[in-house]
Coordinates of C-alpha atoms in Angstrom, one line a residue:
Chain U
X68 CA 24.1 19.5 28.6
X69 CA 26.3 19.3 25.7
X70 CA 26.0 17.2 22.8
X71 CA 29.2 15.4 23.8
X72 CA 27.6 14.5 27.1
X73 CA 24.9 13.4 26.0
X74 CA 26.9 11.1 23.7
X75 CA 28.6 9.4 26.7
X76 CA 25.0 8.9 28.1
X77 CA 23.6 7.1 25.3
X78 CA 26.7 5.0 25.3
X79 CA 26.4 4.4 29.1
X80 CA 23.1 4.5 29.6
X81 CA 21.8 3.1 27.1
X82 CA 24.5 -0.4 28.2
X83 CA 26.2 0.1 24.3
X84 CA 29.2 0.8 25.9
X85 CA 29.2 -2.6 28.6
X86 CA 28.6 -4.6 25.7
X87 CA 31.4 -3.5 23.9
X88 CA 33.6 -3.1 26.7
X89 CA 32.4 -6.4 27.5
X90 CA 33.2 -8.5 24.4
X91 CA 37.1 -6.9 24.0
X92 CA 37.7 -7.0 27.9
X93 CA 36.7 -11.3 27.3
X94 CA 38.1 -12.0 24.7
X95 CA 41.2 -10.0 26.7
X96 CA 41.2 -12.4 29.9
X97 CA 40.0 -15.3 27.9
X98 CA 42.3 -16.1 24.9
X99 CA 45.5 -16.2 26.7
X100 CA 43.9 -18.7 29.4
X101 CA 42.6 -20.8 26.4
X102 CA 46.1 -20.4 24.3
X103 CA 47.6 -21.6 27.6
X104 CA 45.7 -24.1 28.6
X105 CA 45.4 -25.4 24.9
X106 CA 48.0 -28.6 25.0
X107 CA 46.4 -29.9 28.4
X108 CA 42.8 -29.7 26.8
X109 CA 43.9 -31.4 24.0
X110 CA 45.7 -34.2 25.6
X111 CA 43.2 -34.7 27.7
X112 CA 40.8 -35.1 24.6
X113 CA 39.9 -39.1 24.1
X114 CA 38.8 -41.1 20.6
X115 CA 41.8 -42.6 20.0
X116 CA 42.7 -39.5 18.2
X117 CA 46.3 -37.8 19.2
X118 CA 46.7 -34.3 18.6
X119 CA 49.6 -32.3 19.7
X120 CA 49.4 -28.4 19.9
X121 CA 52.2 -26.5 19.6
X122 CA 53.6 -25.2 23.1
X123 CA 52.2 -21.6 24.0
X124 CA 53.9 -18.4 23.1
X125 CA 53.0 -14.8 23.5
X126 CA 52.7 -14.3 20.0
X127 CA 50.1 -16.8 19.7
X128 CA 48.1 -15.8 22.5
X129 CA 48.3 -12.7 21.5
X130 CA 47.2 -13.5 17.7
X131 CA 44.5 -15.3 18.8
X132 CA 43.2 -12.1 20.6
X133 CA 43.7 -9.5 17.8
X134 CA 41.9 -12.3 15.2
X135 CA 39.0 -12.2 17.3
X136 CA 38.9 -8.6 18.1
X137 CA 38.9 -7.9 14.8
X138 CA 36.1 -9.8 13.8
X139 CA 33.4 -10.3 16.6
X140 CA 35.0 -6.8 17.9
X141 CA 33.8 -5.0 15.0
X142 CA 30.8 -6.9 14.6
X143 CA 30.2 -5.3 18.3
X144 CA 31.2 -2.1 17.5
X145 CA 29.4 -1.3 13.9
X146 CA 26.1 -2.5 15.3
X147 CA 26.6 0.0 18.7
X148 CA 27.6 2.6 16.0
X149 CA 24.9 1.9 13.9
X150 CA 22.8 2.1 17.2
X151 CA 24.2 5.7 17.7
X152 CA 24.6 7.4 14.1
X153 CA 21.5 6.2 12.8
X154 CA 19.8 9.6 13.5
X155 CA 16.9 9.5 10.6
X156 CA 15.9 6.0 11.8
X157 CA 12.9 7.5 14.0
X158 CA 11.5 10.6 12.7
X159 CA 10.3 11.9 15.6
X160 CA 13.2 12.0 17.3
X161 CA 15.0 13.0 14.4
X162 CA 12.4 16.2 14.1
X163 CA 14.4 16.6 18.2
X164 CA 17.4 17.0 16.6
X165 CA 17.3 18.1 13.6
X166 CA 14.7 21.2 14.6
X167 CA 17.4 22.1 17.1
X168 CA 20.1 23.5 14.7
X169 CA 20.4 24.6 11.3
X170 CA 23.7 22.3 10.6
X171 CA 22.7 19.0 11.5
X172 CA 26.2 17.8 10.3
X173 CA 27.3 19.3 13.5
X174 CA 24.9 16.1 15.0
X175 CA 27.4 14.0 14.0
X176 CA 31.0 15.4 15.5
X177 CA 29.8 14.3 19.3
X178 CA 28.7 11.3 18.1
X179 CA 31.6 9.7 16.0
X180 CA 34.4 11.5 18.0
X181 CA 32.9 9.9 21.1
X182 CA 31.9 6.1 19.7
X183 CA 35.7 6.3 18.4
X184 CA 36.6 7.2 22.0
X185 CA 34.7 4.5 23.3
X186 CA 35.9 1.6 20.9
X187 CA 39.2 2.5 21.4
X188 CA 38.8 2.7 25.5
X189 CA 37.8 -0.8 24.8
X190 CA 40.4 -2.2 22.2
X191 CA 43.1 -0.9 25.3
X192 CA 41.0 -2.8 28.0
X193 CA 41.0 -6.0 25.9
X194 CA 44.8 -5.3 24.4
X195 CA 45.8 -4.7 28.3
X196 CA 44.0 -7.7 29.6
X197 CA 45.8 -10.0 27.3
X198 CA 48.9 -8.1 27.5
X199 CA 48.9 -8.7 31.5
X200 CA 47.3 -12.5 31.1
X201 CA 50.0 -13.4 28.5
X202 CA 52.7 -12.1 30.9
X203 CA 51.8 -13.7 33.7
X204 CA 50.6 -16.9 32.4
X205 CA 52.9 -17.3 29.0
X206 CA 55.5 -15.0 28.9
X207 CA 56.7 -11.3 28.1
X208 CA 55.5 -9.2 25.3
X209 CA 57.0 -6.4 23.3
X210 CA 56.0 -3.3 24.7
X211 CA 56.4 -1.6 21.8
X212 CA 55.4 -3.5 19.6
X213 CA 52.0 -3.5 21.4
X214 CA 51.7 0.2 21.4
X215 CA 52.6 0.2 17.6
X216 CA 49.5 -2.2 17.3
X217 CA 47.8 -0.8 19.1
X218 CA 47.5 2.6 18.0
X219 CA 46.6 0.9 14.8
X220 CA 44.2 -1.1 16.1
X221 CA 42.7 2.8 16.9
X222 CA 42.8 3.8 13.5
X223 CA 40.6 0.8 12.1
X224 CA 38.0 1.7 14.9
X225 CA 37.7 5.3 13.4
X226 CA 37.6 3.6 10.1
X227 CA 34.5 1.2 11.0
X228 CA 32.9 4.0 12.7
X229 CA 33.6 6.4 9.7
X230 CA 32.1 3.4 7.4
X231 CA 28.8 3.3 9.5
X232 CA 28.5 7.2 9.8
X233 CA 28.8 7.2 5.6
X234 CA 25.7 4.8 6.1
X235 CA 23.7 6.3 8.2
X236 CA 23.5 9.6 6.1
X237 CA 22.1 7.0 3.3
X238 CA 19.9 4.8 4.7
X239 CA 17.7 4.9 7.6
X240 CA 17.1 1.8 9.9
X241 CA 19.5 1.1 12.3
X242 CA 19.3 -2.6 11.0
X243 CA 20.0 -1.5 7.7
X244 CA 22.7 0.7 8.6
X245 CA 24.7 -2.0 10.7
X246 CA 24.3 -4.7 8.0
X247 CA 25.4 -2.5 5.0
X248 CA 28.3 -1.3 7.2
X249 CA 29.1 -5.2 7.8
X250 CA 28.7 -5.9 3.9
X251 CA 31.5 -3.1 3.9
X252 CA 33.6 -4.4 5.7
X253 CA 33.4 -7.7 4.5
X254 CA 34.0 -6.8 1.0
X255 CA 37.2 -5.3 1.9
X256 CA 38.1 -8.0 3.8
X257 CA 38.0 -10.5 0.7
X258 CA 39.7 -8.1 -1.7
X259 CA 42.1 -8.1 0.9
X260 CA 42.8 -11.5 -0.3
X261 CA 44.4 -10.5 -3.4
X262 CA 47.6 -9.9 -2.9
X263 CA 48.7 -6.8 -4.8
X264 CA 45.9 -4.5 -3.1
X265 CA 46.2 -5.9 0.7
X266 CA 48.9 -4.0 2.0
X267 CA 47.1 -0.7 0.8
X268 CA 43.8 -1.8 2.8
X269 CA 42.2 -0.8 6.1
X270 CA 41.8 -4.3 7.0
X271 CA 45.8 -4.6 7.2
X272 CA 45.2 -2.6 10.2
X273 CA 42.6 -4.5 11.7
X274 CA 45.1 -7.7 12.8
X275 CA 48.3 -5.5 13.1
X276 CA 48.6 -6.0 16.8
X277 CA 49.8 -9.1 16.7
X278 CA 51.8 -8.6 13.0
X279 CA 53.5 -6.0 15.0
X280 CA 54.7 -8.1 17.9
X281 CA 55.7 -11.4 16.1
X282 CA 59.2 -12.6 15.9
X283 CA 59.7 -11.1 12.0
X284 CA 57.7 -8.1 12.4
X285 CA 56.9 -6.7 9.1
X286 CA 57.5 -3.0 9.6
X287 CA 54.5 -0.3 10.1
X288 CA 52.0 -0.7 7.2
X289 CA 52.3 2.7 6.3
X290 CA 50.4 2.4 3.3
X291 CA 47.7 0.8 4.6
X292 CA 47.7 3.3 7.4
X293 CA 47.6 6.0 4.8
X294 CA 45.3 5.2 3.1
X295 CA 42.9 4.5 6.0
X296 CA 43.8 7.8 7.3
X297 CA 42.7 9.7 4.5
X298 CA 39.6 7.2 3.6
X299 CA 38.3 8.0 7.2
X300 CA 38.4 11.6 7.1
X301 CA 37.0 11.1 3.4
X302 CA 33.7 9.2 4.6
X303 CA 33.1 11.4 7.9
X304 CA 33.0 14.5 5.4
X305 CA 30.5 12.5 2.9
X306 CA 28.9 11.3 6.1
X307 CA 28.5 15.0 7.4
X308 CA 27.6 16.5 3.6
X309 CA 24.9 13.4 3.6
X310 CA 23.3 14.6 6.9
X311 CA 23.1 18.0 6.2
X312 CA 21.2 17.7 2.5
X313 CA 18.8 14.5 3.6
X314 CA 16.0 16.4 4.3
X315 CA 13.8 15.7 1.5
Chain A
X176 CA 4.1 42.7 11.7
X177 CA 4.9 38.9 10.1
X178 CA 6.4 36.2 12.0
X179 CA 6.4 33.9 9.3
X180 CA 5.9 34.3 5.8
X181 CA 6.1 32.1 2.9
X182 CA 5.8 33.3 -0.7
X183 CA 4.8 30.3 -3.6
X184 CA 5.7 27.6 -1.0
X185 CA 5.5 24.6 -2.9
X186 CA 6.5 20.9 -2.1
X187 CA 6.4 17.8 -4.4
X188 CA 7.1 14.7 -4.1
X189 CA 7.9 13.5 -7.6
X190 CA 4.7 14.3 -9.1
X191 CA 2.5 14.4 -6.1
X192 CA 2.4 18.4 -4.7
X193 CA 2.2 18.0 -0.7
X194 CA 1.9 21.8 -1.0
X195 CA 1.2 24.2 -4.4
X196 CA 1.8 27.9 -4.3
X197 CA 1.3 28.6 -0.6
X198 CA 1.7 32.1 0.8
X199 CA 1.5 31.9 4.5
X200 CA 1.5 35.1 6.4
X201 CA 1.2 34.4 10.2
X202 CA 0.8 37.7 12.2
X203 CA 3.6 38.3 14.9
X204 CA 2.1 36.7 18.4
X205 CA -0.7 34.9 16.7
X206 CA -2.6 31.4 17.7
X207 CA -2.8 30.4 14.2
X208 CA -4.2 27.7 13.6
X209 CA -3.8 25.5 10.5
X210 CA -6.8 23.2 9.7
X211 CA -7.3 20.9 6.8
X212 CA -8.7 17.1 6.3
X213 CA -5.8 14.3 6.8
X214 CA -3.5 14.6 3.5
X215 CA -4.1 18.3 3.4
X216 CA -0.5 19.0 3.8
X217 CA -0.3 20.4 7.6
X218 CA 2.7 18.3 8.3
X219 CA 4.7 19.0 5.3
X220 CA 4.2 22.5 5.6
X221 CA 4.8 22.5 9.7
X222 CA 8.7 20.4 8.8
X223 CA 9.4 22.8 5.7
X224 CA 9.1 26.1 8.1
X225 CA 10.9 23.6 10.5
X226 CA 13.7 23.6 8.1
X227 CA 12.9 19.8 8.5
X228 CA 11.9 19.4 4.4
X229 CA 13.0 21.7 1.7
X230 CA 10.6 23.3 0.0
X231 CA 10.5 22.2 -4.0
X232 CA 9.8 26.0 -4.8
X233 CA 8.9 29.4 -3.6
X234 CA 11.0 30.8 -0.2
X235 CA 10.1 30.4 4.1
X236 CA 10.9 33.9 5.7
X237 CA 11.5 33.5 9.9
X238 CA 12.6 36.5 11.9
X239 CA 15.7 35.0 12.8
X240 CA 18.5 32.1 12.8
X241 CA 18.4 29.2 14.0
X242 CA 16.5 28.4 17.4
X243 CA 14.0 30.8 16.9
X244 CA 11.6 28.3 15.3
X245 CA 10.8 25.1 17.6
X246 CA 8.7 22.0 15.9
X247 CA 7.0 19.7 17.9
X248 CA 6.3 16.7 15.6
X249 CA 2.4 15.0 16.4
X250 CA 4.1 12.4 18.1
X251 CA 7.2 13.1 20.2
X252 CA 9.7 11.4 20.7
X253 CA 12.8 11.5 23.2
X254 CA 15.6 9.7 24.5
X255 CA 13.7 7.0 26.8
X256 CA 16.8 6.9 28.6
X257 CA 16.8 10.7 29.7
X258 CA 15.2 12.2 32.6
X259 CA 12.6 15.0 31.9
X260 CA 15.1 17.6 33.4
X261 CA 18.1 15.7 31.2
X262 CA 15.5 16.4 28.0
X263 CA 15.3 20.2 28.1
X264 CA 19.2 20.1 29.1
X265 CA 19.7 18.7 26.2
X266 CA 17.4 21.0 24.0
X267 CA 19.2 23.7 25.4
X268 CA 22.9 22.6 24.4
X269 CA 21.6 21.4 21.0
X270 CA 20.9 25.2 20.6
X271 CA 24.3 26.0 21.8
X272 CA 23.0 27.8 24.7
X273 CA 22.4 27.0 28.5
X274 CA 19.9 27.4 31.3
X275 CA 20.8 27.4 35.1
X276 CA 18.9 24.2 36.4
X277 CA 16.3 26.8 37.9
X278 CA 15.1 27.6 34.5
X279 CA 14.8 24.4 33.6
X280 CA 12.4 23.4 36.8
X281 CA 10.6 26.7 35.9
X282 CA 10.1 25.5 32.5
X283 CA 8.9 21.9 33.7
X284 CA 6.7 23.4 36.1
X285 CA 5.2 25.5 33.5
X286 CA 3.7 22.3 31.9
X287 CA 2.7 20.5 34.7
X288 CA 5.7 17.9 34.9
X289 CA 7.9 20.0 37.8
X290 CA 6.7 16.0 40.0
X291 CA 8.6 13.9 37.6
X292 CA 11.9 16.0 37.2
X293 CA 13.9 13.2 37.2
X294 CA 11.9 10.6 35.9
X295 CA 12.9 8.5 32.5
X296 CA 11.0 9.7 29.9
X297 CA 10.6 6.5 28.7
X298 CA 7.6 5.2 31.1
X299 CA 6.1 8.9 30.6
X300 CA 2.3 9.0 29.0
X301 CA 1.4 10.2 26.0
X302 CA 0.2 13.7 27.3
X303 CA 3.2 13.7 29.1
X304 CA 5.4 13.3 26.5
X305 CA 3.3 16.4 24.4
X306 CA 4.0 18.4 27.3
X307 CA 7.6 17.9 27.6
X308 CA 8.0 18.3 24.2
X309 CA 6.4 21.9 24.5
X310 CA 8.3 22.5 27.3
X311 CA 11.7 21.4 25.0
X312 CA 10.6 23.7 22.7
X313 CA 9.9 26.6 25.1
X314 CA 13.2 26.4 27.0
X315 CA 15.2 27.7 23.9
X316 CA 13.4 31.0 23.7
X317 CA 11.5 30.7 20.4
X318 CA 9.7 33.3 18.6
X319 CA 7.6 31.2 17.1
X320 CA 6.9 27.9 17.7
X321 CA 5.1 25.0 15.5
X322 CA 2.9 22.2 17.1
X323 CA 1.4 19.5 15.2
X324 CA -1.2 18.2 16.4
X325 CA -0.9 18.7 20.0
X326 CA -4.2 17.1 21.3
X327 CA -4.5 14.0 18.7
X328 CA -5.1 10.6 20.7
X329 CA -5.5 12.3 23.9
X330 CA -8.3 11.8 26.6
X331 CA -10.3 14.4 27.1
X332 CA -8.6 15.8 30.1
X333 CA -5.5 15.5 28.0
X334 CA -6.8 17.5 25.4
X335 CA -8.1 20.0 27.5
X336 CA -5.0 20.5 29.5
X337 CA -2.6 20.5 26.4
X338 CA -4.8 22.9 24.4
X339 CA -4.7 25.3 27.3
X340 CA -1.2 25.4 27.7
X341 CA -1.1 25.9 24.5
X342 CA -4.0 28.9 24.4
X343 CA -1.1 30.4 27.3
X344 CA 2.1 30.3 24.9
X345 CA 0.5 33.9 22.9
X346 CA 1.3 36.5 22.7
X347 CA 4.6 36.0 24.3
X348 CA 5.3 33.4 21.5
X349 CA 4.3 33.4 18.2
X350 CA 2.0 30.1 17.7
X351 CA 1.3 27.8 14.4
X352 CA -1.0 24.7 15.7
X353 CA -2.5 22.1 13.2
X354 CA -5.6 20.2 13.5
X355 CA -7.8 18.4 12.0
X356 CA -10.5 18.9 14.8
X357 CA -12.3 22.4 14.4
X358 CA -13.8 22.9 18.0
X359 CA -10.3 22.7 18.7
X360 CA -9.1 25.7 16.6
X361 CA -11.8 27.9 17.7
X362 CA -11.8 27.3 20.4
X363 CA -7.9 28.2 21.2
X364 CA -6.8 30.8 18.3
X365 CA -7.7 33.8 16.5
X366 CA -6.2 33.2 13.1
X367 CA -6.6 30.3 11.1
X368 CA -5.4 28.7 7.8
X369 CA -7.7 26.6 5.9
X370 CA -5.2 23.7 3.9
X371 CA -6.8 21.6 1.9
X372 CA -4.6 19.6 -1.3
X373 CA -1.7 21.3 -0.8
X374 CA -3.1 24.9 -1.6
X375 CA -4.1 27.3 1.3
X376 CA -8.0 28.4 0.8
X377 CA -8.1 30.9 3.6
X378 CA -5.7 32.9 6.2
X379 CA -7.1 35.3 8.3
X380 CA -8.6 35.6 12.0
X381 CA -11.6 33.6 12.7
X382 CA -13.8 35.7 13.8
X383 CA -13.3 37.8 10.0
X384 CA -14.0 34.5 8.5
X385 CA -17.2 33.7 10.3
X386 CA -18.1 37.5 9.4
X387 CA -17.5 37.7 5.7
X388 CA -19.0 33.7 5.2
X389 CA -22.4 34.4 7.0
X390 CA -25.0 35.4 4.7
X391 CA -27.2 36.3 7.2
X392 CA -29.8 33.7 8.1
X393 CA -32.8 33.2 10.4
X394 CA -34.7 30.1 12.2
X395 CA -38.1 30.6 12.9
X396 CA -40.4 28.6 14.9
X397 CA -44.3 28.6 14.3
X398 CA -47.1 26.6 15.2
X399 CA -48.5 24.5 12.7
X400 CA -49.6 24.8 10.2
X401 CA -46.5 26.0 9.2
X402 CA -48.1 26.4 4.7
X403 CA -48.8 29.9 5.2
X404 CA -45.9 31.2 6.5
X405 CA -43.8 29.7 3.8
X406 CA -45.8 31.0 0.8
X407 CA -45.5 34.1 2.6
X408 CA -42.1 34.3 3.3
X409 CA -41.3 32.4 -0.3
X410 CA -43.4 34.9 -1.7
X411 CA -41.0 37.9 -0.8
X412 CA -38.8 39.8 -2.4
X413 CA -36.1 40.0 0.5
X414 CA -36.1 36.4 1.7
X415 CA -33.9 34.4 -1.0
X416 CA -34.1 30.8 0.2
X417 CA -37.2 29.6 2.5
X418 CA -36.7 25.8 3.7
X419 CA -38.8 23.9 6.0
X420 CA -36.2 21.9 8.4
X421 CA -38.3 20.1 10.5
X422 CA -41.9 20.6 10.5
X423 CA -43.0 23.8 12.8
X424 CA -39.2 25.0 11.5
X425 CA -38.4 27.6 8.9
X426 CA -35.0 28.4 8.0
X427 CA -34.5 31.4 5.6
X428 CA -31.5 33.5 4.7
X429 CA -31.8 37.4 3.0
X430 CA -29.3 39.4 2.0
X431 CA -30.9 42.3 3.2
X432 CA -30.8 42.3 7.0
X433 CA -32.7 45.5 7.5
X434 CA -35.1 44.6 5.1
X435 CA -36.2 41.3 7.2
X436 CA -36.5 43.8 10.4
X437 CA -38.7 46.1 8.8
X438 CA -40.7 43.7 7.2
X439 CA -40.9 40.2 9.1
X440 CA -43.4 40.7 12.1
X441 CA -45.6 42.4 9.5
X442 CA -45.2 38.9 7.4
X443 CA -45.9 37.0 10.3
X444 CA -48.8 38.7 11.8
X445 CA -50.7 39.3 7.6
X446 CA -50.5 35.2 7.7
X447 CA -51.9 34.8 11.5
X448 CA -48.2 32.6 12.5
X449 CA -48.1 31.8 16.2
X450 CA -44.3 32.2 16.4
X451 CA -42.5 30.1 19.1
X452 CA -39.1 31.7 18.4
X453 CA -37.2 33.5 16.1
X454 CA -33.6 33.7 16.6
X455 CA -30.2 35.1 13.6
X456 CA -28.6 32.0 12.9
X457 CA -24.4 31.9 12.5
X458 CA -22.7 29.5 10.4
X459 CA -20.3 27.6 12.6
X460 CA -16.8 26.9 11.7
X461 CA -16.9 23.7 10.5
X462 CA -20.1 24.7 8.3
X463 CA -17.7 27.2 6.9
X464 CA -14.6 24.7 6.6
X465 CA -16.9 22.1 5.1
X466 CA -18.5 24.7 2.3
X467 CA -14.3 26.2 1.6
X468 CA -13.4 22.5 1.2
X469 CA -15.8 21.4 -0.8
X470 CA -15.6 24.1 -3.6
X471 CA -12.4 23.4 -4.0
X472 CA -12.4 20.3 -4.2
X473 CA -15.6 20.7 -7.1
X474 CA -13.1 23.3 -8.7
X475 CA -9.9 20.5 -8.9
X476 CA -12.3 17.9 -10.6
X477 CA -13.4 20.7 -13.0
X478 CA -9.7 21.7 -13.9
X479 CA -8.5 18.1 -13.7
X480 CA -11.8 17.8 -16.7

């Protein structure tokens, strides 16, 4: 059995994969049903109180998907990462793998390459379901604006998975691996805030689906992409050097 | 020939040495077997010829590249979500090699699991579990392979049926077993390594060991009273320690064997003893482990003084 295979059967067997097929592939179906079906809720919604939502549009329905992907999406995907990569967190089985070559950086190819597979199998499913809800339900979406998006949307995956692989190869627990990966992420996400540095960010990419495919789309965030770009093949090499010194 | 030598292995962890100066030289299709009280340093010195720690000093010699040295850790672990078959699969492409799915029933059945092919792991036993792990180990070819404690926390069926599979691995496969139980040890290798504090007292094959340690000694049996024989016997020149045990028994040890045939049943018949028995006594291994251990540790108080 190759590494690789053995990859897709933790993911599979191990139900990592369902639950983050499961969260995107929700979030999918269900936002452009709620964005929808918004007005009528709210007019049906008593107190005395009148609030008027705007009318549906694909754009909405489609931001309210990417602004939930990208949070309780990654949330999902570090801590199933963190599940995977954390190969120190039990010794014994670490002795399993470790014993079994004299490059354990090599451990960690098959496993990022195939949780990056798997998140971005995932971000498709979710992006196609609301693609398909949205049409059918709102209206018509750009096609390639979508793609554009969504091949961004790829990019941050790799990124968050690169983040938690750098993690694992400094500290053990898988608990401790997902929450400082989080932390991470979470950082950038408020420095994002100031306005000089966001468009150079990884989190630019992280809601660029529905940037992308709004009615004044802002262009490709190429800066933001490069940067990411290099940043991810950056942390996967500190993640593989890490790995391959630990043993103490 | 060697199969695995280590010159001035040491190992510290910040100022605590796991393991000080140790030259391990395990002979090619041994059952060596590596005893020392808990804290001796077994472990650390099983993971740094693993590859699993690296060593603080000194260098780890293994005939080959990787895959020719397989660890078993004390207690194994696999995927819980693998069958047993799936396990040694996967062992096998770790290595970067493969095994047709006969070879890897063949290996199963070697270690008694061939029933529970494809069965999860994760409901196995912990016997079980040692014995897949062996068999993990085995299915990559190694020459020598490294099992830490193989029988700890097992019943005593489990014990017997792990040490003998192990006892079968030599001379096909070069063994290193640790343990902290002694029957065990001698009872499966020939060569043992006495660890104790990081530093390696003894390496050699048992039955050497029990050889050079024995300073021959004798129990005799008599019928009371017992007062004569022992001035007689204290009053020799060949017998150099004379010790009443229990009362009727005499143990006494002489460093001249042939002096104490020549001259015993003279002794014994000049001081009228009705002798019950008279049998050579051996020190056992643990007699001998206990006495190594114990000087050195009287000889690290000195030097710590």
């Amino acid at each position: 059995m190759s590494p690789w295979r053995l990859e897709a059967l933790r993911l599979w067997r191990t139900r990592r994969l369902a639950a983050l097929a499961a969260v995107y592939v929700i979030l999918g179906l269900g936002i452009p049903v709620l964005t929808y079906e918004l007005p009528q809720l709210l007019k049906h919604t008593s107190g005395g109180v009148r609030v008027i939502a705007p009318p549906p549009t694909p754009v909405s329905s489609l931001t309210g998907f990417a602004s939930n992907a990208a949070q309780l999406g990654t949330l999902v995907l570090v801590v199933v990462a963190a599940a995977s990569l954390a190969i120190d967190a039990r010794p014994a089985l670490a002795a399993f793998y470790r014993s079994r070559t004299r490059r354990p950086s090599r451990l960690l190819l098959p496993r990022t390459a195939v949780l990056a597979l798997a998140g971005a199998a995932c971000v498709a499913a979710g992006t196609g379901c609301c693609w398909y809800e949205t049409d059918v339900l709102i209206g018509p979406l750009s096609v390639a604006a979508l793609s554009g998006g969504f091949g961004l949307e790829i990019l941050w995956v790799c990124f968050c998975v690169a983040v938690v692989a750098v993690w694992a190869g400094l500290v053990r627990s898988v608990l401790a691996v997902a929450g400082a990966a989080l932390a991470t992420l979470l950082v950038l996400a408020f420095i994002s805030s100031i306005h000089p540095v966001a468009p150079w960010l990884p989190t630019k990419l992280a809601a660029s689906l529905a940037s992308l495919a709004g009615p004044h789309p802002p262009g490709a965030p190429w800066r933001a992409l490069a940067i990411t770009a290099v940043a991810t093949a950056g942390l996967l090499a500190a993640a593989g050097f890490r790995v391959q010194h630990r043993a103490d | 020939m060697s199969a695995v030598r280590t010159a001035g292995l040491t190992k510290r962890y910040g100022t605590v040495a796991a393991l000080e100066g140790v030259d391990l030289d395990v002979p090619e299709g041994a059952l060596f077997g590596l005893v020392g009280p808990n804290g001796s340093g077994k472990t650390t010195l099983l993971e740094t010829l693993a590859g699993l720690r690296r060593p603080s000093a000194g260098t780890v010699t293994l005939p080959g590249p990787a895959g020719v040295v397989a660890y078993c850790p004390d207690v194994a672990e696999m995927e819980p979500w693998l069958t047993a078959i799936e396990v040694l699969d996967a062992a096998v492409g770790l290595l970067g090699a493969s095994r047709c799915r006969g070879d890897l029933q063949a290996a199963l059945k070697r270690v008694g699991l061939a029933d529970v092919a494809g069965r999860r792991v994760g409901g196995f036993s912990r016997g079980m579990t040692t014995r897949l792990n062996i068999a993990a180990a085995l299915i990559g070819d190694p020459a020598v392979i490294l099992i830490d404690e193989p029988a700890a926390a097992l019943d005593p069926a489990g014990r017997a049926e792990i040490l003998g599979l192990v006892a079968s691995l030599a001379p096909a496969t070069t063994v290193v077993v640790s343990s902290h139980d002694l029957a065990d040890v001698e009872a499966v290798c020939d060569h043992v390594g006495i660890l104790t504090g990081g530093r390696l007292l003894y390496q050699g094959p048992i039955a050497q060991l029990l050889a050079n340690a024995a300073t021959p000694s004798w129990q005799l049996v008599v019928r009371p009273p017992t007062e004569p024989t022992l001035t007689a016997l204290g009053g020799s020149c060949w017998a150099a320690s004379v010790e009443q045990t229990r009362p009727g028994e005499i143990e006494f040890t002489s460093p001249d064997p042939e002096a104490v045939e020549a001259n015993l049943a003279g002794l014994l018949a000049g001081c009228a003893a009705r002798v019950v028995s008279l049998s050579p006594m051996r020190p056992s291994f643990e007699q001998i482990f206990l006495a190594l251990t114990a000087k050195a540790a009287t000889s690290q108080q000195q030097d710590a003084r």
